XYZ file of C-alpha atoms in Angstrom:
687
model
C -70.109 -361.845 -32.109
C -69.788 -361.221 -35.824
C -66.778 -362.727 -37.451
C -64.263 -360.227 -38.706
C -63.892 -360.505 -42.673
C -61.960 -358.782 -45.238
C -61.158 -358.521 -48.910
C -58.115 -357.290 -50.667
C -57.625 -355.800 -54.092
C -54.368 -356.099 -55.773
C -53.810 -352.675 -57.310
C -50.778 -353.279 -59.500
C -47.908 -355.802 -60.000
C -44.531 -354.969 -61.226
C -44.308 -355.715 -64.964
C -41.265 -357.880 -64.783
C -42.635 -360.046 -62.003
C -45.851 -360.616 -64.139
C -43.622 -361.515 -67.175
C -41.503 -363.839 -65.133
C -44.482 -365.790 -63.914
C -45.811 -366.144 -67.494
C -42.476 -367.520 -68.682
C -42.605 -370.223 -65.934
C -39.786 -368.784 -64.087
C -39.789 -370.354 -60.610
C -37.185 -368.082 -58.995
C -35.190 -364.919 -59.695
C -31.648 -364.611 -59.095
C -32.080 -361.200 -57.571
C -34.811 -359.352 -55.584
C -37.157 -356.655 -56.673
C -39.061 -353.950 -54.775
C -42.850 -354.772 -54.682
C -45.523 -352.618 -55.732
C -48.332 -351.083 -53.526
C -51.425 -353.007 -52.695
C -54.525 -351.279 -51.643
C -56.725 -353.149 -48.979
C -60.124 -352.145 -47.585
C -61.352 -353.707 -44.199
C -64.443 -353.287 -42.089
C -64.719 -353.663 -38.285
C -67.597 -352.993 -35.825
C -67.293 -350.056 -33.433
C -67.074 -350.743 -29.668
C -65.716 -354.335 -30.333
C -62.283 -355.871 -29.670
C -61.327 -358.680 -32.211
C -58.497 -360.348 -33.873
C -58.153 -361.007 -37.770
C -55.747 -361.841 -40.425
C -54.986 -359.348 -43.153
C -54.658 -362.181 -45.753
C -51.713 -360.567 -47.406
C -48.878 -362.825 -48.583
C -45.579 -361.227 -49.954
C -45.035 -361.787 -53.714
C -42.208 -363.972 -54.917
C -40.858 -364.760 -51.455
C -39.514 -368.480 -50.874
C -40.865 -370.480 -48.020
C -37.589 -370.282 -46.025
C -37.567 -366.455 -46.333
C -38.307 -364.766 -42.997
C -40.664 -361.698 -43.162
C -41.329 -359.121 -40.603
C -44.676 -357.117 -40.676
C -45.385 -353.504 -39.562
C -48.249 -351.055 -39.490
C -48.610 -347.362 -38.861
C -51.024 -344.368 -38.954
C -54.427 -343.943 -37.470
C -55.258 -346.247 -34.620
C -51.612 -347.004 -34.044
C -49.391 -343.997 -33.702
C -52.098 -341.478 -34.631
C -55.353 -340.619 -33.028
C -57.047 -342.725 -32.003
C -53.762 -344.193 -30.629
C -53.482 -347.746 -29.432
C -56.436 -349.236 -31.057
C -54.491 -351.661 -33.468
C -51.615 -353.958 -32.776
C -49.941 -356.474 -35.506
C -48.206 -359.631 -34.920
C -44.756 -358.947 -36.544
C -44.254 -362.549 -37.263
C -47.599 -363.669 -38.718
C -49.132 -360.401 -39.695
C -52.359 -360.897 -37.574
C -54.016 -357.696 -36.649
C -55.520 -357.131 -33.208
C -58.291 -354.602 -32.248
C -57.271 -353.953 -28.714
C -59.425 -350.996 -27.878
C -63.065 -349.992 -28.723
C -63.441 -347.459 -31.465
C -66.354 -344.870 -31.373
C -67.745 -344.445 -34.899
C -69.394 -341.089 -34.010
C -65.725 -339.894 -33.601
C -63.832 -341.789 -36.322
C -65.728 -343.214 -39.251
C -62.498 -344.982 -40.744
C -58.963 -345.656 -39.846
C -56.171 -345.038 -42.517
C -52.877 -347.229 -42.010
C -49.752 -348.089 -43.807
C -48.617 -351.845 -43.935
C -45.084 -352.901 -44.820
C -43.407 -356.256 -45.088
C -39.647 -356.595 -44.982
C -37.505 -359.617 -45.700
C -35.207 -360.072 -42.570
C -31.966 -361.361 -44.151
C -31.072 -359.186 -45.725
C -33.324 -356.607 -44.584
C -35.124 -355.785 -47.885
C -38.678 -354.044 -48.229
C -40.821 -356.614 -49.904
C -44.439 -355.200 -49.800
C -46.152 -351.805 -49.293
C -49.788 -351.839 -48.566
C -52.246 -349.025 -47.821
C -55.241 -350.200 -45.638
C -58.543 -348.463 -45.042
C -60.673 -349.956 -42.152
C -64.237 -348.637 -42.104
C -65.913 -348.600 -38.766
C -69.303 -350.268 -38.832
C -72.099 -348.305 -36.862
C -73.860 -350.195 -33.945
C -76.914 -348.842 -32.020
C -74.798 -347.313 -29.216
C -76.693 -343.966 -28.967
C -80.181 -343.305 -27.676
C -81.996 -340.311 -29.241
C -81.734 -337.383 -26.815
C -83.859 -334.271 -26.193
C -82.179 -330.941 -26.356
C -83.519 -330.220 -22.995
C -84.402 -332.320 -19.930
C -87.630 -330.393 -19.440
C -89.763 -327.976 -21.394
C -92.529 -325.346 -20.074
C -95.314 -323.676 -21.890
C -98.576 -321.771 -21.181
C -101.779 -322.242 -22.878
C -104.876 -319.960 -22.389
C -108.556 -321.203 -21.991
C -110.120 -320.632 -25.326
C -107.099 -321.609 -27.346
C -108.286 -323.623 -30.402
C -107.682 -327.249 -30.384
C -104.916 -328.228 -32.801
C -102.799 -325.228 -32.410
C -99.195 -325.581 -31.152
C -98.652 -325.612 -27.506
C -94.925 -326.366 -27.338
C -92.120 -327.751 -29.577
C -89.614 -330.237 -28.408
C -86.472 -331.341 -30.219
C -84.442 -334.672 -30.019
C -81.435 -336.104 -32.046
C -79.612 -339.314 -32.400
C -75.687 -339.532 -32.743
C -75.610 -342.972 -34.725
C -75.044 -343.060 -38.307
C -77.618 -340.847 -40.338
C -79.907 -342.591 -42.460
C -79.704 -345.840 -40.653
C -82.194 -347.609 -38.381
C -79.857 -346.804 -35.526
C -80.426 -343.039 -35.861
C -84.179 -343.076 -36.833
C -86.490 -342.500 -33.923
C -90.074 -342.019 -33.109
C -91.811 -339.435 -30.592
C -94.670 -340.320 -28.632
C -96.467 -339.092 -25.294
C -96.046 -341.697 -22.664
C -98.355 -340.065 -20.068
C -100.365 -336.962 -19.496
C -101.087 -336.073 -15.802
C -103.956 -335.330 -15.051
C -105.736 -337.274 -17.598
C -108.961 -335.233 -17.943
C -111.787 -335.933 -20.112
C -112.073 -332.376 -21.598
C -108.390 -332.279 -23.164
C -105.904 -334.783 -24.748
C -102.327 -333.768 -25.728
C -100.657 -335.295 -28.725
C -97.376 -334.947 -30.650
C -96.291 -335.138 -34.316
C -92.952 -336.413 -35.518
C -91.648 -332.924 -35.869
C -91.978 -332.479 -32.122
C -95.001 -330.238 -32.011
C -97.309 -330.751 -29.107
C -100.995 -329.845 -29.454
C -104.178 -330.917 -27.732
C -107.710 -332.063 -28.801
C -110.652 -330.892 -26.807
C -111.248 -327.821 -24.545
C -108.691 -326.359 -22.001
C -110.445 -325.696 -18.884
C -108.644 -323.972 -15.897
C -111.152 -325.110 -13.448
C -110.609 -328.924 -14.385
C -106.816 -328.602 -14.536
C -104.478 -325.722 -13.795
C -101.354 -327.490 -15.014
C -100.570 -330.649 -17.129
C -97.445 -332.744 -16.916
C -96.508 -334.610 -20.098
C -93.717 -337.438 -20.210
C -92.576 -337.508 -24.049
C -90.422 -340.407 -25.477
C -87.930 -340.604 -28.297
C -87.186 -344.288 -29.319
C -84.957 -345.341 -32.131
C -85.436 -348.266 -34.549
C -82.180 -350.346 -34.157
C -82.475 -353.812 -35.662
C -80.933 -355.608 -32.647
C -81.687 -353.142 -29.829
C -83.765 -350.119 -29.557
C -82.700 -347.304 -27.379
C -84.988 -344.433 -26.013
C -84.857 -341.375 -23.839
C -87.589 -339.053 -22.447
C -88.257 -335.566 -21.357
C -90.795 -333.796 -19.192
C -93.261 -330.936 -20.482
C -94.862 -328.776 -17.981
C -97.976 -326.894 -19.357
C -99.534 -324.200 -17.256
C -103.169 -323.300 -17.983
C -103.887 -319.570 -17.963
C -107.407 -318.714 -16.897
C -109.637 -316.678 -19.196
C -113.415 -315.911 -18.707
C -115.429 -319.096 -19.005
C -117.395 -318.433 -15.767
C -119.846 -315.562 -15.366
C -119.868 -313.273 -12.173
C -122.912 -313.883 -10.283
C -124.362 -311.139 -7.841
C -125.251 -312.474 -4.530
C -128.481 -311.739 -2.789
C -132.022 -311.490 -4.035
C -133.058 -308.070 -2.739
C -130.581 -304.995 -3.096
C -131.906 -302.164 -0.973
C -130.246 -298.905 0.069
C -131.395 -296.142 2.487
C -130.271 -292.636 2.211
C -131.359 -289.165 3.636
C -132.183 -286.575 1.270
C -129.566 -283.827 0.492
C -126.880 -286.397 1.356
C -124.205 -286.595 -1.266
C -121.106 -288.494 -1.937
C -122.003 -291.476 0.288
C -121.739 -295.160 -0.243
C -125.278 -296.530 -0.707
C -124.424 -300.289 -1.158
C -121.676 -302.851 -1.764
C -122.874 -305.443 -4.208
C -121.033 -308.899 -3.800
C -120.258 -311.234 -6.712
C -118.883 -314.676 -6.962
C -116.786 -315.797 -10.014
C -115.068 -319.322 -10.437
C -112.346 -317.957 -12.455
C -108.889 -317.423 -11.013
C -108.855 -314.086 -8.803
C -107.457 -310.982 -10.052
C -107.364 -311.944 -13.633
C -109.168 -310.062 -16.196
C -111.685 -312.950 -16.475
C -112.496 -312.595 -12.763
C -112.445 -308.906 -12.327
C -116.005 -307.555 -12.355
C -117.131 -304.430 -14.309
C -120.380 -302.952 -13.199
C -122.640 -300.782 -15.235
C -125.845 -298.918 -14.253
C -128.269 -299.694 -17.165
C -131.149 -297.653 -16.059
C -132.422 -295.235 -13.399
C -129.323 -292.954 -13.593
C -130.543 -290.383 -16.196
C -129.761 -287.457 -13.962
C -126.248 -288.864 -13.125
C -126.978 -289.125 -9.395
C -125.087 -292.286 -9.069
C -121.890 -293.979 -9.896
C -120.685 -297.522 -9.298
C -117.006 -298.655 -9.120
C -115.205 -302.047 -8.588
C -113.343 -302.706 -5.292
C -110.145 -304.185 -6.731
C -109.442 -306.251 -3.614
C -113.049 -307.744 -3.025
C -114.556 -307.472 -6.542
C -117.461 -305.877 -4.862
C -119.426 -303.158 -6.765
C -119.462 -300.034 -4.656
C -122.557 -297.886 -5.544
C -122.198 -294.248 -4.501
C -124.673 -291.376 -4.405
C -122.930 -288.401 -6.243
C -125.604 -285.730 -5.916
C -128.272 -285.359 -3.416
C -131.879 -286.782 -3.850
C -135.049 -285.039 -2.839
C -137.688 -286.710 -0.887
C -140.402 -284.475 -2.485
C -139.419 -285.805 -5.867
C -139.985 -289.417 -4.738
C -139.488 -291.658 -1.819
C -138.264 -294.704 -3.867
C -135.975 -294.965 -6.724
C -134.915 -298.047 -8.735
C -131.650 -298.794 -10.584
C -130.902 -301.622 -12.871
C -127.242 -302.788 -12.450
C -125.378 -305.164 -14.715
C -122.035 -306.905 -13.909
C -119.736 -308.669 -16.407
C -115.952 -309.285 -16.740
C -113.097 -307.250 -18.102
C -112.607 -309.566 -21.014
C -115.359 -311.376 -23.071
C -117.107 -314.464 -21.793
C -116.805 -317.760 -23.802
C -117.330 -321.400 -23.046
C -116.246 -324.742 -24.610
C -117.891 -328.114 -24.332
C -116.689 -331.538 -25.764
C -119.675 -333.074 -27.667
C -117.796 -336.039 -29.216
C -114.448 -337.682 -28.767
C -112.766 -338.720 -32.194
C -109.849 -341.112 -32.256
C -106.711 -339.850 -33.814
C -108.407 -336.733 -34.884
C -109.816 -333.281 -33.519
C -112.875 -333.659 -31.315
C -116.264 -332.337 -31.925
C -116.915 -329.184 -29.622
C -119.586 -326.672 -28.877
C -118.547 -323.155 -28.080
C -120.759 -320.179 -26.788
C -119.793 -316.627 -26.363
C -123.108 -314.409 -26.533
C -124.783 -315.323 -23.260
C -126.335 -312.174 -21.642
C -124.768 -310.691 -18.656
C -126.639 -310.743 -15.281
C -128.577 -307.618 -14.214
C -130.323 -307.010 -10.988
C -132.544 -304.123 -9.594
C -131.358 -301.945 -6.728
C -133.974 -300.038 -4.575
C -133.073 -296.785 -3.068
C -135.335 -295.511 -0.188
C -135.108 -291.791 0.379
C -135.705 -290.583 3.978
C -137.328 -287.092 4.336
C -135.391 -284.345 6.469
C -136.062 -280.677 6.733
C -135.334 -278.921 3.567
C -133.977 -275.201 3.504
C -136.098 -272.507 2.350
C -135.476 -271.591 -1.277
C -135.498 -268.059 -2.819
C -137.104 -267.858 -6.146
C -135.049 -266.871 -7.876
C -131.915 -266.888 -5.546
C -130.305 -264.036 -7.443
C -131.398 -260.451 -8.017
C -130.406 -257.216 -9.311
C -131.510 -253.396 -8.865
C -130.388 -250.102 -10.067
C -130.124 -247.198 -7.541
C -128.880 -243.624 -7.903
C -126.443 -242.791 -5.160
C -127.662 -240.317 -2.487
C -131.276 -241.400 -3.167
C -133.666 -240.884 -0.343
C -133.916 -243.770 2.212
C -136.716 -246.246 2.351
C -136.794 -246.900 -1.379
C -138.164 -250.466 -2.208
C -135.259 -252.286 -3.887
C -136.727 -255.747 -4.523
C -139.101 -258.201 -3.143
C -138.070 -261.966 -3.104
C -140.299 -265.020 -3.036
C -139.246 -267.795 -0.754
C -140.669 -271.408 -0.823
C -140.114 -274.482 1.490
C -140.568 -277.932 -0.164
C -141.615 -279.153 3.369
C -145.276 -278.493 3.133
C -145.748 -278.224 6.685
C -143.245 -275.317 6.935
C -144.157 -273.489 3.708
C -144.959 -270.059 5.220
C -142.926 -269.840 8.356
C -139.739 -267.982 7.622
C -137.608 -265.441 9.233
C -135.933 -263.009 6.864
C -132.760 -261.288 7.730
C -129.709 -259.527 6.149
C -126.610 -261.809 5.874
C -123.772 -259.664 4.389
C -124.113 -255.958 4.232
C -120.759 -254.563 4.913
C -121.910 -250.793 4.653
C -125.225 -251.409 6.603
C -127.280 -249.870 3.835
C -130.242 -252.160 3.396
C -132.973 -254.110 5.389
C -135.501 -256.865 4.713
C -138.937 -257.151 6.215
C -140.870 -260.295 6.831
C -142.601 -260.142 3.453
C -139.242 -260.385 1.698
C -138.997 -256.705 0.555
C -135.590 -255.264 0.572
C -135.378 -251.498 1.278
C -132.322 -248.971 1.561
C -132.178 -247.722 5.210
C -129.281 -245.269 4.361
C -128.312 -243.470 1.295
C -125.880 -245.356 -0.933
C -122.570 -243.794 -1.956
C -120.906 -244.944 -5.079
C -117.632 -243.739 -3.773
C -117.750 -245.995 -0.703
C -114.735 -248.440 -0.332
C -117.341 -251.295 -0.353
C -118.505 -250.461 -3.793
C -116.515 -252.340 -6.373
C -117.001 -251.329 -10.148
C -120.223 -249.413 -9.241
C -121.783 -252.622 -7.569
C -122.475 -253.397 -4.003
C -123.405 -257.038 -3.090
C -125.817 -257.958 -0.254
C -126.544 -261.529 0.957
C -130.071 -262.162 2.312
C -131.276 -265.104 4.581
C -134.507 -266.889 4.958
C -134.512 -269.257 8.121
C -137.481 -271.823 8.641
C -138.663 -273.173 11.925
C -137.721 -276.739 11.335
C -135.623 -279.171 13.385
C -133.014 -278.268 13.026
C -133.610 -274.870 11.416
C -132.513 -274.545 7.907
C -131.373 -271.316 6.160
C -131.891 -270.402 2.441
C -129.919 -267.607 0.989
C -130.189 -265.185 -2.015
C -127.828 -262.627 -3.475
C -128.810 -258.923 -4.328
C -126.551 -256.886 -6.560
C -127.071 -253.308 -6.446
C -125.875 -251.251 -9.365
C -125.170 -247.710 -8.225
C -125.526 -244.826 -10.714
C -123.318 -241.719 -10.130
C -124.374 -238.389 -9.459
C -122.181 -235.201 -9.269
C -121.846 -235.101 -5.476
C -118.006 -234.589 -5.399
C -115.925 -231.575 -6.420
C -112.370 -231.734 -7.795
C -109.348 -230.979 -5.566
C -105.544 -231.043 -5.764
C -103.854 -234.213 -4.878
C -101.258 -232.278 -2.869
C -101.498 -228.942 -0.981
C -97.901 -228.339 -0.291
C -94.992 -228.184 -2.602
C -91.374 -226.960 -2.818
C -89.859 -224.921 -5.500
C -86.285 -223.710 -5.836
C -84.890 -220.067 -6.280
C -83.370 -219.559 -9.535
C -82.113 -217.097 -11.988
C -84.776 -218.190 -14.429
C -88.369 -219.295 -14.018
C -89.250 -222.447 -12.540
C -92.210 -224.959 -12.859
C -94.260 -227.539 -10.956
C -96.946 -229.885 -12.046
C -100.340 -229.711 -10.304
C -102.870 -232.759 -10.653
C -106.439 -232.799 -9.474
C -108.884 -235.642 -9.135
C -112.804 -236.158 -8.708
C -114.078 -239.079 -7.175
C -117.034 -238.933 -9.502
C -116.969 -240.630 -12.836
C -117.540 -239.286 -16.273
C -119.348 -236.948 -17.225
C -119.005 -235.599 -13.714
C -115.406 -235.351 -13.389
C -112.597 -234.094 -15.686
C -110.867 -232.736 -17.565
C -110.869 -229.691 -15.103
C -110.620 -226.003 -15.553
C -108.022 -224.544 -13.270
C -108.044 -220.918 -12.130
C -105.303 -218.957 -9.966
C -106.765 -216.328 -7.876
C -103.930 -214.009 -7.239
C -103.647 -211.561 -4.611
C -102.520 -208.157 -5.402
C -98.996 -208.640 -3.968
C -98.445 -211.741 -5.990
C -99.527 -210.691 -9.370
C -97.026 -211.103 -12.111
C -94.970 -213.524 -10.074
C -97.103 -216.820 -10.477
C -99.087 -218.144 -13.479
C -100.420 -221.061 -15.049
C -99.131 -222.429 -18.373
C -102.534 -224.080 -19.168
C -105.893 -224.080 -17.430
C -107.764 -227.240 -18.837
C -106.861 -230.896 -18.004
C -106.080 -233.292 -15.295
C -102.562 -231.955 -14.721
C -101.495 -228.270 -15.206
C -98.090 -226.564 -14.946
C -97.571 -223.877 -12.173
C -94.849 -221.291 -13.359
C -92.887 -219.428 -10.754
C -91.105 -216.333 -12.237
C -87.503 -215.581 -11.612
C -88.097 -212.568 -9.246
C -89.728 -214.685 -6.461
C -87.391 -215.015 -3.645
C -87.130 -217.473 -0.793
C -90.183 -217.713 1.383
C -93.552 -219.417 2.141
C -96.217 -218.370 -0.308
C -100.036 -219.334 -0.235
C -101.582 -219.560 -3.532
C -105.390 -219.701 -4.080
C -106.971 -221.878 -6.672
C -110.449 -222.546 -8.165
C -110.945 -225.961 -9.750
C -114.060 -226.709 -11.832
C -115.471 -230.098 -13.241
C -117.087 -230.467 -16.537
C -120.436 -229.918 -15.076
C -119.564 -226.609 -13.394
C -119.244 -227.843 -9.866
C -116.040 -226.290 -8.368
C -114.090 -225.879 -5.184
C -111.380 -223.450 -3.985
C -108.206 -224.536 -2.547
C -105.056 -223.163 -1.146
C -101.666 -224.427 -2.287
C -98.675 -223.585 0.233
C -95.421 -223.204 -2.034
C -91.945 -223.093 -0.175
C -89.421 -221.258 -2.122
C -85.833 -221.924 -1.136
C -82.292 -222.524 -2.125
C -82.112 -226.223 -2.869
C -79.035 -228.315 -1.927
C -77.798 -231.734 -2.948
C -79.017 -233.352 0.442
C -82.191 -231.444 0.874
C -84.420 -229.739 -1.487
C -84.713 -226.761 0.860
C -81.930 -225.658 3.344
C -83.805 -224.612 6.581
C -80.770 -222.509 7.785
C -81.146 -220.238 4.758
C -84.979 -220.227 4.656
C -86.577 -216.686 5.409
C -90.253 -216.331 5.519
C -91.959 -213.976 3.224
C -94.105 -212.637 6.170
C -94.080 -213.580 9.891
C -97.217 -214.496 11.755
C -98.434 -213.242 14.999
C -97.491 -216.485 16.765
C -93.925 -216.102 15.671
C -93.793 -212.538 16.773
C -95.115 -213.493 20.304
C -92.606 -216.147 20.707
C -89.787 -213.668 19.850
C -91.018 -211.074 22.256
C -91.486 -213.589 25.058
C -87.865 -214.870 24.722
C -86.610 -211.240 24.765
C -88.569 -210.460 28.070
C -87.027 -213.713 29.561
C -83.618 -212.778 28.973
C -84.151 -209.353 30.418
C -85.703 -210.761 33.549
C -82.628 -213.159 33.974
C -80.299 -210.177 33.694
C -82.316 -208.318 36.248
C -82.301 -211.174 38.453
C -78.583 -211.482 38.383
C -78.285 -207.831 39.186
C -80.441 -208.278 42.290
C -78.316 -211.268 43.304
C -74.983 -209.296 43.049
C -76.371 -206.506 45.420
C -76.894 -209.414 48.082
C -73.249 -210.946 47.479
C -69.984 -209.576 47.308
C -69.323 -210.854 43.816
C -71.236 -212.680 41.248
C -69.061 -214.816 38.924
C -70.477 -215.509 35.474
C -69.098 -218.408 33.506
C -67.207 -217.174 30.413
C -69.331 -217.835 27.403
C -67.887 -216.657 24.137
C -70.609 -216.129 21.738
C -72.919 -213.765 20.139
C -70.706 -210.614 20.508
C -72.220 -210.095 24.015
C -69.470 -212.356 25.776
C -67.924 -210.812 29.027
C -64.147 -210.987 28.995
C -61.811 -211.245 31.785
C -60.071 -208.133 30.659
C -63.531 -206.226 30.408
C -62.540 -205.293 26.789
C -64.226 -206.216 23.637
C -62.846 -208.587 21.065
C -63.627 -209.052 17.494
C -67.263 -210.459 17.139
C -68.213 -213.961 16.088
C -70.407 -215.517 13.328
C -73.722 -216.080 15.254
C -76.910 -217.424 14.074
C -80.239 -218.244 15.768
C -82.656 -220.988 14.615
C -84.976 -223.694 15.941
C -83.732 -227.334 16.400
C -85.935 -230.514 15.522
C -87.516 -230.317 18.994
C -88.536 -226.706 18.606
C -85.834 -225.232 20.984
C -83.889 -222.095 19.999
C -80.140 -222.770 19.248
C -77.437 -220.257 18.772
C -74.570 -221.198 16.492
C -71.394 -219.402 17.214
C -68.549 -220.448 15.031
C -70.254 -223.645 14.226
C -70.732 -224.414 18.019
C -74.425 -224.918 19.138
C -75.489 -223.364 22.432
C -78.958 -223.998 23.833
C -80.651 -220.899 25.324
C -82.373 -223.034 27.995
C -79.076 -224.384 29.189
C -77.700 -220.829 29.116
C -80.420 -219.571 31.454
C -80.059 -222.549 33.829
C -76.444 -221.743 34.298
C -77.197 -218.015 34.999
C -79.783 -219.176 37.740
C -77.625 -221.510 39.335
C -74.924 -218.727 39.634
C -77.527 -216.332 41.062
C -78.676 -218.791 43.714
C -75.218 -219.670 45.160
């Protein structure tokens, strides 16, 4: 162990003491307080020791007893209990270890007292510097580090940064350390990792996932202590991320697919590939391209994300007659560019010589498609036709002749023609493909839309199975003046009023211009109706009928003649009911009186009258056979029989037909059905 040493520096002396020594005075008759002496000492950290301060009180006789004391850091201040002094001899003991990294120095106060009498002899300030020893190893900020490096990363680029520090005194050999890589696992021949003194870890060579998916490095930090060197280590985990340094390779030598003509949206072939790159990474995922043979866009090829297969699909059908065999050229590559790295020469303590490639051509293969022949349907040439026909034309007119071909040579002339869709049943087709009208066409038919009528025609071959071709014939129908105008309604109501009233009359013609409106209206008046009805205008699609004020309640039949722009006309009756209008009903049936009574109404009235007379006669006959015929008292219609056989004041009686056509009498707002009355009389007679 190193011997404790010390020096002291006398900072000042009291002036009279200095003068006394110069005058040869050996002793003073009285004591003086001594001045401060500043002393500096050094001890090593982490060591216990004993040493003398080497301080002697000034002007103290040999027989004077002196007591020594210390206070401050290391005694009664932190770090407490490090130092202890022998009060009699002044020896200082280091009883506890001191950590320099926590306390670089200790500041104390030293005092010496003369015991008898107790007098302060000496004050001394003491600084004890703590000498550093190599008691701290450099340490890393993390016990382990993780990083990822991609294939294709250039050598010399930073992969990961590690940090270490030493808590010993800065600038000394104890805190100076060196970084190095102790081990690399696995130790491959394609890549070597190294570290600089700033903590940056890089590599030399080529990173290849197929040779190592992960590297583990042990990194050491070791200081340069002169007596002992301390060190520590950390572990660095480096994961290799696979890129694309392996080309996908298509398996198999002959790629052949079979398909029937006219098939579409079917899978032709699954092309399998192998790739040494890590599955489901961009460097492994295959991307397929049809390089040639798909000029008509019949095919598409997609990648199965699970298996990496190329799925070749037929999108649109192929025709056997256009060729039995088709060839495609298919290329496969990865989603990211291909590149490789090869070590050509290892250089000590420097970057290695490498060879990189990235322009290698992708693999292509030929796919052969074999088309199988099947029965083709007949084809109308062209499959669409139009014709113009005037409505009401004679039947048997040749509308159009269609040409039909069959790409199957053996069946080229054997077809059966028929009509597919013909909702009105107007056309027919013979076995030469000629379409004629078997009925007159009518532009006003509900099957005609916008003057067009559409027919679907069929041609069926005799193949196995039979196939059908279709064609569409659109018939444009031109209009003729085959309809006359007519009123939209033939029955209207008008109200009785003190002034003239009006009603609008509208006519239509199913023909189109120039065979329709505007129309010319003419009122054909009877002699008895003259001066009571008139038209406000006579030309248009709608005219206004005016009823004069002297037209009373009743039913009137007016005769009209309506003419289109080409002179075609029709005559039509309009029934007008004139009545007193109410809030609930336009016309009140109880107040309605007919302007004239028809023969049927007169007959019904006479029949009812004769029936009542017959019932009365029957009642008379019944009374002759019985003592007395009792009639039920019925008080209505001024013909009631009273018990007193005297007349009473007449009642308000009205007769009308109800909704069922039965005649009903209303007396004082009470209804009596005539059939019920007659039944009552008959029952009385038959008793």
